[in-house]
Short mmCIF file of N, CA, C and O in Angstrom, two decimals:
data_model
loop_
_atom_site.label_atom_id
_atom_site.label_comp_id
_atom_site.label_asym_id
_atom_site.label_seq_id
_atom_site.Cartn_x
_atom_site.Cartn_y
_atom_site.Cartn_z
N MET A 20 -20.06 -19.31 -63.92
CA MET A 20 -20.83 -18.10 -64.04
C MET A 20 -21.72 -18.23 -65.25
O MET A 20 -21.36 -18.59 -66.32
N SER A 21 -22.90 -17.74 -65.11
CA SER A 21 -23.93 -17.81 -66.20
C SER A 21 -24.24 -16.41 -66.65
O SER A 21 -24.26 -15.48 -65.73
N PHE A 22 -24.45 -16.14 -67.84
CA PHE A 22 -24.75 -14.85 -68.25
C PHE A 22 -26.33 -14.62 -68.13
O PHE A 22 -27.08 -15.59 -68.26
N PRO A 23 -26.70 -13.41 -67.83
CA PRO A 23 -28.13 -13.06 -67.78
C PRO A 23 -28.74 -13.26 -69.18
O PRO A 23 -28.26 -13.14 -70.17
N LYS A 24 -30.05 -13.61 -69.04
CA LYS A 24 -30.81 -13.83 -70.42
C LYS A 24 -31.08 -12.59 -71.07
O LYS A 24 -31.13 -12.50 -72.31
N LYS A 25 -31.18 -11.45 -70.32
CA LYS A 25 -31.35 -10.14 -70.93
C LYS A 25 -30.29 -9.17 -70.55
O LYS A 25 -29.76 -9.37 -69.42
N GLY A 26 -30.06 -8.19 -71.27
CA GLY A 26 -29.14 -7.12 -70.86
C GLY A 26 -27.66 -7.42 -71.34
O GLY A 26 -27.39 -8.47 -71.78
N LYS A 27 -26.94 -6.35 -71.05
CA LYS A 27 -25.51 -6.40 -71.46
C LYS A 27 -24.58 -6.38 -70.32
O LYS A 27 -23.33 -6.30 -70.46
N PHE A 28 -24.98 -6.48 -69.12
CA PHE A 28 -24.17 -6.43 -67.88
C PHE A 28 -24.04 -7.77 -67.24
O PHE A 28 -24.90 -8.62 -67.23
N PHE A 29 -22.87 -7.97 -66.66
CA PHE A 29 -22.67 -9.20 -65.87
C PHE A 29 -23.42 -9.17 -64.63
O PHE A 29 -23.73 -8.09 -64.03
N PRO A 30 -23.64 -10.29 -64.05
CA PRO A 30 -24.28 -10.32 -62.71
C PRO A 30 -23.45 -9.54 -61.71
O PRO A 30 -22.17 -9.55 -61.71
N LYS A 31 -24.04 -8.92 -60.71
CA LYS A 31 -23.34 -8.13 -59.75
C LYS A 31 -22.48 -8.95 -58.75
O LYS A 31 -21.41 -8.44 -58.22
N GLU A 32 -22.70 -10.24 -58.58
CA GLU A 32 -21.90 -11.00 -57.65
C GLU A 32 -20.47 -11.24 -58.12
O GLU A 32 -19.56 -11.56 -57.29
N ASN A 33 -20.10 -10.91 -59.35
CA ASN A 33 -18.81 -11.15 -59.80
C ASN A 33 -17.98 -9.80 -59.64
O ASN A 33 -16.84 -9.75 -60.13
N GLY A 34 -18.62 -8.78 -59.04
CA GLY A 34 -17.78 -7.58 -58.88
C GLY A 34 -18.17 -6.46 -59.92
O GLY A 34 -17.68 -5.29 -59.74
N TYR A 35 -18.93 -6.73 -60.93
CA TYR A 35 -19.24 -5.72 -61.89
C TYR A 35 -20.43 -4.93 -61.44
O TYR A 35 -21.43 -5.55 -60.95
N ASN A 36 -20.39 -3.61 -61.45
CA ASN A 36 -21.41 -2.80 -60.85
C ASN A 36 -22.60 -2.41 -61.86
O ASN A 36 -23.51 -1.69 -61.50
N GLY A 37 -22.34 -2.78 -63.13
CA GLY A 37 -23.41 -2.47 -64.11
C GLY A 37 -23.29 -1.07 -64.67
O GLY A 37 -24.15 -0.60 -65.56
N LYS A 38 -22.33 -0.22 -64.22
CA LYS A 38 -22.17 1.12 -64.74
C LYS A 38 -20.85 1.41 -65.37
O LYS A 38 -20.36 2.48 -65.44
N GLY A 39 -20.23 0.40 -65.82
CA GLY A 39 -19.01 0.50 -66.58
C GLY A 39 -17.80 0.36 -65.72
O GLY A 39 -16.63 0.72 -66.09
N GLY A 40 -17.98 -0.03 -64.54
CA GLY A 40 -16.82 -0.25 -63.58
C GLY A 40 -16.97 -1.37 -62.69
O GLY A 40 -17.92 -2.11 -62.76
N HIS A 41 -16.01 -1.56 -61.89
CA HIS A 41 -15.96 -2.68 -60.94
C HIS A 41 -16.36 -2.16 -59.55
O HIS A 41 -15.86 -1.03 -59.08
N GLN A 42 -17.01 -3.04 -58.77
CA GLN A 42 -17.36 -2.64 -57.38
C GLN A 42 -16.03 -2.83 -56.55
O GLN A 42 -15.20 -3.66 -56.86
N THR A 43 -15.81 -1.95 -55.60
CA THR A 43 -14.70 -2.12 -54.70
C THR A 43 -15.32 -2.35 -53.33
O THR A 43 -16.45 -2.06 -53.09
N ASN A 44 -14.46 -2.92 -52.44
CA ASN A 44 -14.99 -3.10 -51.04
C ASN A 44 -15.03 -1.82 -50.28
O ASN A 44 -15.61 -1.76 -49.16
N GLY A 45 -14.70 -0.72 -50.89
CA GLY A 45 -14.87 0.59 -50.26
C GLY A 45 -13.84 1.06 -49.31
O GLY A 45 -13.62 2.20 -49.17
N CYS A 46 -13.18 0.04 -48.75
CA CYS A 46 -12.16 0.34 -47.76
C CYS A 46 -11.01 1.14 -48.32
O CYS A 46 -10.64 2.28 -47.79
N PHE A 47 -10.38 0.69 -49.40
CA PHE A 47 -9.32 1.37 -49.98
C PHE A 47 -9.66 2.77 -50.39
O PHE A 47 -8.98 3.78 -49.97
N VAL A 48 -10.63 2.95 -51.23
CA VAL A 48 -10.96 4.31 -51.64
C VAL A 48 -11.39 5.22 -50.50
O VAL A 48 -11.10 6.41 -50.51
N GLU A 49 -12.13 4.77 -49.56
CA GLU A 49 -12.55 5.61 -48.42
C GLU A 49 -11.32 5.96 -47.56
O GLU A 49 -11.16 7.09 -47.12
N GLU A 50 -10.36 5.07 -47.31
CA GLU A 50 -9.22 5.32 -46.58
C GLU A 50 -8.30 6.28 -47.22
O GLU A 50 -7.70 7.22 -46.64
N ILE A 51 -8.09 6.19 -48.44
CA ILE A 51 -7.29 7.18 -49.29
C ILE A 51 -7.96 8.46 -49.36
O ILE A 51 -7.20 9.57 -49.17
N ALA A 52 -9.21 8.53 -49.54
CA ALA A 52 -9.89 9.79 -49.57
C ALA A 52 -9.78 10.48 -48.20
O ALA A 52 -9.51 11.69 -48.11
N SER A 53 -9.96 9.75 -47.06
CA SER A 53 -9.70 10.35 -45.72
C SER A 53 -8.33 10.81 -45.48
O SER A 53 -8.16 11.78 -44.98
N ALA A 54 -7.31 10.07 -45.94
CA ALA A 54 -5.91 10.51 -45.87
C ALA A 54 -5.68 11.71 -46.65
O ALA A 54 -4.92 12.62 -46.11
N LEU A 55 -6.23 11.78 -47.90
CA LEU A 55 -5.99 13.08 -48.64
C LEU A 55 -6.66 14.27 -47.99
O LEU A 55 -6.02 15.34 -47.90
N LYS A 56 -7.81 14.16 -47.37
CA LYS A 56 -8.52 15.17 -46.69
C LYS A 56 -7.73 15.58 -45.49
O LYS A 56 -7.67 16.84 -45.19
N ARG A 57 -7.36 14.61 -44.75
CA ARG A 57 -6.41 14.98 -43.56
C ARG A 57 -5.13 15.72 -43.88
O ARG A 57 -4.75 16.66 -43.26
N SER A 58 -4.51 15.29 -44.98
CA SER A 58 -3.24 15.88 -45.45
C SER A 58 -3.34 17.22 -46.10
O SER A 58 -2.62 18.14 -45.79
N LEU A 59 -4.47 17.42 -46.89
CA LEU A 59 -4.54 18.67 -47.66
C LEU A 59 -5.80 19.47 -47.51
O LEU A 59 -6.03 20.47 -48.09
N GLY A 60 -6.78 18.87 -46.69
CA GLY A 60 -8.05 19.51 -46.60
C GLY A 60 -8.96 19.20 -47.75
O GLY A 60 -8.44 18.59 -48.75
N ASP A 61 -10.15 19.51 -47.73
CA ASP A 61 -11.14 19.20 -48.72
C ASP A 61 -11.45 20.54 -49.55
O ASP A 61 -12.48 21.06 -49.54
N SER A 62 -10.32 20.98 -50.21
CA SER A 62 -10.53 22.29 -50.95
C SER A 62 -9.95 22.05 -52.36
O SER A 62 -9.32 21.12 -52.72
N ARG A 63 -10.31 23.10 -53.12
CA ARG A 63 -9.86 23.13 -54.60
C ARG A 63 -8.25 23.10 -54.64
O ARG A 63 -7.69 22.55 -55.52
N ALA A 64 -7.72 23.86 -53.59
CA ALA A 64 -6.20 24.01 -53.62
C ALA A 64 -5.63 22.60 -53.34
O ALA A 64 -4.60 22.18 -53.98
N GLY A 65 -6.23 21.82 -52.60
CA GLY A 65 -5.79 20.38 -52.31
C GLY A 65 -5.87 19.58 -53.58
O GLY A 65 -4.97 18.83 -53.93
N VAL A 66 -6.96 19.69 -54.28
CA VAL A 66 -7.09 18.91 -55.51
C VAL A 66 -6.08 19.37 -56.55
O VAL A 66 -5.39 18.51 -57.20
N LYS A 67 -5.80 20.66 -56.68
CA LYS A 67 -4.70 21.17 -57.58
C LYS A 67 -3.39 20.65 -57.16
O LYS A 67 -2.57 20.27 -58.01
N THR A 68 -3.04 20.60 -55.95
CA THR A 68 -1.81 20.16 -55.46
C THR A 68 -1.62 18.63 -55.78
O THR A 68 -0.58 18.23 -56.27
N VAL A 69 -2.73 17.78 -55.54
CA VAL A 69 -2.55 16.39 -55.73
C VAL A 69 -2.42 16.14 -57.31
O VAL A 69 -1.71 15.28 -57.78
N ALA A 70 -3.14 16.89 -58.16
CA ALA A 70 -3.16 16.82 -59.59
C ALA A 70 -1.65 17.12 -59.97
O ALA A 70 -1.18 16.46 -60.87
N ALA A 71 -1.05 18.07 -59.41
CA ALA A 71 0.39 18.47 -59.74
C ALA A 71 1.32 17.26 -59.33
O ALA A 71 2.22 17.01 -60.11
N TRP A 72 1.09 16.79 -58.15
CA TRP A 72 2.01 15.63 -57.70
C TRP A 72 1.93 14.48 -58.56
O TRP A 72 2.94 13.83 -58.80
N THR A 73 0.71 14.11 -59.03
CA THR A 73 0.47 12.85 -59.73
C THR A 73 0.40 12.92 -61.22
O THR A 73 0.49 12.01 -61.95
N GLY A 74 0.08 14.15 -61.71
CA GLY A 74 -0.16 14.31 -63.25
C GLY A 74 -1.48 13.78 -63.57
O GLY A 74 -1.76 13.86 -64.80
N ALA A 75 -2.35 13.58 -62.57
CA ALA A 75 -3.70 13.09 -62.99
C ALA A 75 -4.63 14.43 -63.19
O ALA A 75 -4.36 15.53 -62.77
N ASN A 76 -5.71 14.12 -63.95
CA ASN A 76 -6.55 15.15 -64.27
C ASN A 76 -7.37 15.64 -62.92
O ASN A 76 -7.55 14.73 -62.05
N GLU A 77 -7.75 16.87 -62.89
CA GLU A 77 -8.43 17.44 -61.60
C GLU A 77 -9.69 16.69 -61.28
O GLU A 77 -10.06 16.41 -60.20
N LYS A 78 -10.53 16.26 -62.33
CA LYS A 78 -11.72 15.53 -62.09
C LYS A 78 -11.41 14.18 -61.49
O LYS A 78 -12.13 13.77 -60.60
N THR A 79 -10.37 13.54 -61.96
CA THR A 79 -9.96 12.24 -61.37
C THR A 79 -9.56 12.41 -59.92
O THR A 79 -10.04 11.63 -59.04
N VAL A 80 -8.84 13.48 -59.57
CA VAL A 80 -8.45 13.67 -58.32
C VAL A 80 -9.68 14.02 -57.38
O VAL A 80 -9.75 13.61 -56.23
N LYS A 81 -10.62 14.82 -57.91
CA LYS A 81 -11.82 15.03 -57.17
C LYS A 81 -12.52 13.72 -56.76
O LYS A 81 -13.15 13.66 -55.65
N ASN A 82 -12.51 12.78 -57.69
CA ASN A 82 -13.12 11.54 -57.48
C ASN A 82 -12.32 10.75 -56.36
O ASN A 82 -12.96 10.06 -55.60
N TRP A 83 -10.94 10.94 -56.21
CA TRP A 83 -10.34 10.34 -55.11
C TRP A 83 -10.66 10.95 -53.81
O TRP A 83 -10.84 10.33 -52.84
N PHE A 84 -10.82 12.31 -53.81
CA PHE A 84 -11.16 13.02 -52.58
C PHE A 84 -12.57 12.62 -52.15
O PHE A 84 -12.77 12.55 -50.89
N SER A 85 -13.47 12.40 -53.06
CA SER A 85 -14.76 12.04 -52.71
C SER A 85 -14.99 10.56 -52.25
O SER A 85 -16.00 10.20 -51.76
N GLY A 86 -13.96 9.82 -52.67
CA GLY A 86 -14.12 8.34 -52.28
C GLY A 86 -14.86 7.54 -53.34
O GLY A 86 -15.23 6.47 -53.13
N THR A 87 -15.06 8.22 -54.45
CA THR A 87 -15.79 7.46 -55.66
C THR A 87 -14.96 6.46 -56.27
O THR A 87 -15.34 5.31 -56.49
N TYR A 88 -13.63 6.80 -56.47
CA TYR A 88 -12.68 5.94 -57.07
C TYR A 88 -11.33 6.06 -56.29
O TYR A 88 -11.17 7.13 -55.57
N GLY A 89 -10.38 5.11 -56.39
CA GLY A 89 -9.15 5.21 -55.75
C GLY A 89 -8.13 5.43 -56.79
O GLY A 89 -8.37 5.09 -58.00
N PRO A 90 -6.93 5.89 -56.45
CA PRO A 90 -5.82 6.01 -57.42
C PRO A 90 -5.23 4.71 -57.88
O PRO A 90 -5.32 3.65 -57.23
N SER A 91 -4.69 4.79 -59.13
CA SER A 91 -4.03 3.56 -59.67
C SER A 91 -2.70 3.42 -58.92
O SER A 91 -2.29 4.29 -58.10
N GLY A 92 -2.11 2.40 -59.34
CA GLY A 92 -0.77 2.04 -58.72
C GLY A 92 0.26 3.23 -58.87
O GLY A 92 0.92 3.55 -57.88
N ALA A 93 0.44 3.75 -60.12
CA ALA A 93 1.38 4.70 -60.32
C ALA A 93 1.04 6.03 -59.63
O ALA A 93 1.83 6.70 -59.07
N HIS A 94 -0.25 6.41 -59.54
CA HIS A 94 -0.75 7.55 -58.86
C HIS A 94 -0.53 7.35 -57.35
O HIS A 94 -0.25 8.29 -56.63
N LEU A 95 -0.78 6.16 -56.92
CA LEU A 95 -0.59 5.91 -55.38
C LEU A 95 0.84 6.12 -55.01
O LEU A 95 1.17 6.70 -53.92
N ILE A 96 1.72 5.62 -55.86
CA ILE A 96 3.09 5.76 -55.58
C ILE A 96 3.47 7.26 -55.47
O ILE A 96 4.20 7.73 -54.51
N ALA A 97 2.97 8.13 -56.36
CA ALA A 97 3.25 9.56 -56.36
C ALA A 97 2.65 10.18 -55.11
O ALA A 97 3.23 11.04 -54.39
N LEU A 98 1.45 9.68 -54.69
CA LEU A 98 0.83 10.24 -53.41
C LEU A 98 1.61 9.96 -52.18
O LEU A 98 1.94 10.73 -51.37
N VAL A 99 2.15 8.75 -52.16
CA VAL A 99 2.99 8.25 -51.06
C VAL A 99 4.23 9.06 -50.96
O VAL A 99 4.76 9.38 -49.92
N GLN A 100 4.80 9.39 -52.06
CA GLN A 100 6.08 10.22 -52.19
C GLN A 100 5.91 11.57 -51.53
O GLN A 100 6.80 12.09 -51.00
N HIS A 101 4.69 12.03 -51.58
CA HIS A 101 4.46 13.42 -51.16
C HIS A 101 3.65 13.59 -49.91
O HIS A 101 3.70 14.70 -49.35
N SER A 102 2.96 12.56 -49.50
CA SER A 102 2.11 12.66 -48.29
C SER A 102 2.38 11.62 -47.22
O SER A 102 2.15 10.47 -47.54
N ASP A 103 2.77 12.04 -46.08
CA ASP A 103 2.94 11.12 -44.98
C ASP A 103 1.67 10.47 -44.56
O ASP A 103 1.61 9.39 -44.16
N GLU A 104 0.55 11.28 -44.67
CA GLU A 104 -0.76 10.68 -44.32
C GLU A 104 -1.19 9.50 -45.16
O GLU A 104 -1.70 8.57 -44.78
N VAL A 105 -0.90 9.67 -46.48
CA VAL A 105 -1.25 8.63 -47.44
C VAL A 105 -0.34 7.51 -47.30
O VAL A 105 -0.75 6.29 -47.21
N LEU A 106 0.87 7.74 -46.97
CA LEU A 106 1.81 6.66 -46.63
C LEU A 106 1.46 5.83 -45.36
O LEU A 106 1.43 4.64 -45.50
N GLY A 107 1.09 6.57 -44.41
CA GLY A 107 0.73 5.92 -43.09
C GLY A 107 -0.57 5.11 -43.33
O GLY A 107 -0.68 3.91 -42.80
N THR A 108 -1.53 5.57 -44.11
CA THR A 108 -2.66 4.95 -44.40
C THR A 108 -2.42 3.59 -45.26
O THR A 108 -3.03 2.56 -44.85
N PHE A 109 -1.63 3.79 -46.15
CA PHE A 109 -1.31 2.63 -47.04
C PHE A 109 -0.58 1.59 -46.23
O PHE A 109 -0.95 0.36 -46.35
N LEU A 110 0.41 1.87 -45.40
CA LEU A 110 1.06 0.97 -44.57
C LEU A 110 0.13 0.34 -43.57
O LEU A 110 0.26 -0.89 -43.33
N ALA A 111 -0.86 1.07 -43.05
CA ALA A 111 -1.75 0.51 -42.08
C ALA A 111 -2.68 -0.51 -42.91
O ALA A 111 -2.99 -1.58 -42.26
N MET A 112 -3.14 -0.22 -44.06
CA MET A 112 -3.90 -1.17 -44.74
C MET A 112 -3.24 -2.30 -45.11
O MET A 112 -3.77 -3.45 -45.23
N ALA A 113 -1.90 -2.26 -45.28
CA ALA A 113 -1.00 -3.41 -45.59
C ALA A 113 -0.64 -4.20 -44.31
O ALA A 113 0.06 -5.16 -44.52
N GLY A 114 -1.00 -3.70 -43.20
CA GLY A 114 -0.61 -4.32 -41.90
C GLY A 114 0.82 -4.16 -41.61
O GLY A 114 1.41 -4.92 -40.81
N ARG A 115 1.41 -2.99 -42.07
CA ARG A 115 2.86 -2.79 -41.79
C ARG A 115 3.04 -1.43 -41.06
O ARG A 115 3.86 -0.61 -41.40
N GLU A 116 2.20 -1.18 -39.97
CA GLU A 116 2.37 0.05 -39.24
C GLU A 116 3.68 0.19 -38.57
O GLU A 116 4.16 1.28 -38.31
N ASP A 117 4.38 -0.96 -38.38
CA ASP A 117 5.75 -0.88 -37.77
C ASP A 117 6.76 0.00 -38.64
O ASP A 117 7.67 0.52 -38.07
N LEU A 118 6.40 -0.06 -39.89
CA LEU A 118 7.43 0.76 -40.80
C LEU A 118 7.18 2.26 -40.65
O LEU A 118 8.09 2.98 -40.91
N MET A 119 6.05 2.72 -40.13
CA MET A 119 5.75 4.11 -39.84
C MET A 119 6.71 4.57 -38.68
O MET A 119 7.01 5.82 -38.65
N VAL A 120 7.02 3.74 -37.83
CA VAL A 120 7.85 4.12 -36.75
C VAL A 120 9.23 4.61 -37.20
O VAL A 120 9.67 5.68 -36.80
N ALA A 121 9.79 4.02 -38.25
CA ALA A 121 11.05 4.43 -38.87
C ALA A 121 10.90 5.79 -39.57
O ALA A 121 11.68 6.61 -39.33
N VAL A 122 9.75 5.93 -40.19
CA VAL A 122 9.45 7.27 -40.82
C VAL A 122 9.43 8.33 -39.79
O VAL A 122 9.91 9.44 -39.94
N LYS A 123 8.63 8.02 -38.74
CA LYS A 123 8.53 9.07 -37.68
C LYS A 123 9.79 9.34 -36.96
O LYS A 123 10.11 10.46 -36.56
N LEU A 124 10.55 8.35 -36.73
CA LEU A 124 11.90 8.50 -36.04
C LEU A 124 12.81 9.46 -36.96
O LEU A 124 13.56 10.41 -36.47
N ALA A 125 12.81 9.17 -38.24
CA ALA A 125 13.59 9.95 -39.16
C ALA A 125 13.22 11.45 -39.18
O ALA A 125 13.92 12.35 -39.27
N ALA A 126 11.78 11.59 -39.18
CA ALA A 126 11.26 12.96 -39.15
C ALA A 126 11.68 13.69 -37.74
O ALA A 126 11.96 14.91 -37.83
N ALA A 127 11.63 12.89 -36.68
CA ALA A 127 11.97 13.54 -35.41
C ALA A 127 13.45 13.89 -35.29
O ALA A 127 13.88 14.94 -34.72
N GLU A 128 14.32 13.10 -35.90
CA GLU A 128 15.76 13.38 -35.98
C GLU A 128 15.98 14.57 -36.78
O GLU A 128 16.76 15.47 -36.37
N ASP A 129 15.30 14.76 -37.90
CA ASP A 129 15.41 15.95 -38.72
C ASP A 129 15.04 17.19 -37.92
O ASP A 129 15.60 18.23 -38.03
N ALA A 130 13.89 17.10 -37.18
CA ALA A 130 13.44 18.18 -36.40
C ALA A 130 14.36 18.55 -35.33
O ALA A 130 14.63 19.80 -35.01
N ILE A 131 14.98 17.57 -34.55
CA ILE A 131 15.95 17.89 -33.64
C ILE A 131 17.23 18.61 -34.17
O ILE A 131 17.68 19.50 -33.57
N LEU A 132 17.68 18.04 -35.30
CA LEU A 132 18.74 18.74 -35.88
C LEU A 132 18.51 20.15 -36.33
O LEU A 132 19.39 21.05 -36.20
N ASP A 133 17.30 20.42 -36.93
CA ASP A 133 16.99 21.80 -37.19
C ASP A 133 16.87 22.67 -35.95
O ASP A 133 17.34 23.86 -36.06
N LEU A 134 16.39 22.15 -34.94
CA LEU A 134 16.28 22.91 -33.64
C LEU A 134 17.65 23.20 -33.18
O LEU A 134 17.98 24.35 -32.75
N LEU A 135 18.58 22.25 -33.21
CA LEU A 135 19.87 22.42 -32.66
C LEU A 135 20.65 23.42 -33.49
O LEU A 135 21.39 24.30 -33.01
N ASP A 136 20.46 23.39 -34.82
CA ASP A 136 21.05 24.40 -35.72
C ASP A 136 20.56 25.80 -35.39
O ASP A 136 21.25 26.71 -35.27
N ALA A 137 19.30 25.93 -35.19
CA ALA A 137 18.65 27.22 -34.74
C ALA A 137 19.26 27.74 -33.47
O ALA A 137 19.54 28.88 -33.31
N VAL A 138 19.41 26.92 -32.49
CA VAL A 138 19.95 27.30 -31.15
C VAL A 138 21.38 27.75 -31.39
O VAL A 138 21.86 28.71 -30.83
N ARG A 139 22.23 27.03 -32.24
CA ARG A 139 23.60 27.42 -32.51
C ARG A 139 23.67 28.68 -33.23
O ARG A 139 24.50 29.56 -32.85
N ARG A 140 22.66 29.02 -34.06
CA ARG A 140 22.73 30.33 -34.75
C ARG A 140 22.32 31.46 -33.79
O ARG A 140 22.86 32.57 -33.92
N LEU A 141 21.47 31.11 -32.79
CA LEU A 141 21.17 32.14 -31.79
C LEU A 141 22.42 32.55 -31.02
O LEU A 141 22.63 33.73 -30.71
N GLY A 142 23.26 31.57 -30.64
CA GLY A 142 24.53 31.86 -29.99
C GLY A 142 25.39 32.73 -30.86
O GLY A 142 26.16 33.49 -30.21
N GLU A 143 25.38 32.55 -32.10
CA GLU A 143 26.29 33.30 -32.87
C GLU A 143 25.93 34.75 -33.06
O GLU A 143 26.69 35.62 -33.21
N ASP A 144 24.55 35.04 -32.93
CA ASP A 144 24.09 36.35 -33.08
C ASP A 144 24.26 37.18 -31.80
O ASP A 144 24.26 38.43 -31.83
N ASP A 145 24.42 36.59 -30.74
CA ASP A 145 24.67 37.24 -29.41
C ASP A 145 26.07 37.80 -29.39
O ASP A 145 27.01 37.07 -29.39
N PRO A 146 26.20 39.14 -29.31
CA PRO A 146 27.53 39.80 -29.27
C PRO A 146 28.29 39.39 -28.08
O PRO A 146 29.55 39.39 -28.15
N SER A 147 27.77 39.14 -26.94
CA SER A 147 28.52 38.83 -25.78
C SER A 147 29.10 37.45 -25.79
O SER A 147 29.97 37.09 -24.96
N GLY A 148 28.59 36.63 -26.76
CA GLY A 148 29.11 35.23 -26.80
C GLY A 148 28.45 34.27 -25.90
O GLY A 148 28.79 33.18 -25.78
N LYS A 149 27.50 34.74 -25.03
CA LYS A 149 26.83 33.96 -24.09
C LYS A 149 25.61 33.27 -24.70
O LYS A 149 24.86 33.88 -25.57
N VAL A 150 25.37 32.02 -24.41
CA VAL A 150 24.13 31.24 -24.87
C VAL A 150 23.18 31.23 -23.68
O VAL A 150 23.61 30.82 -22.56
N CYS A 151 21.92 31.63 -23.91
CA CYS A 151 21.04 31.69 -22.82
C CYS A 151 20.72 30.30 -22.27
O CYS A 151 20.60 29.35 -22.80
#
């Protein structure tokens, strides 16, 4: 790599964008932004929620939502802990969509158990003891 004869920035072909940051392929930041919008909507409340989840500054979170920048590793872990959309997107980008099946099966099992519990409580509320 050779340095330019003038200026203080590295050539763009090495990934430096000349504005104090590195270029990204766009895929990661765009996919995470899309997952955040699907999960929480594109609102101020969503930004505040994500800021609370991750401990990141609201301006930083707005940049994630807009797709300007992506979250760091620690912030990505916090997002995955709270958002199934972000988890699914992350697993898809890693080529591990098969792991989402286990997550969806666990969620379905929980929903079935909740439904069964609700049906049992309905039977208890009926004074005749009959279940519809």
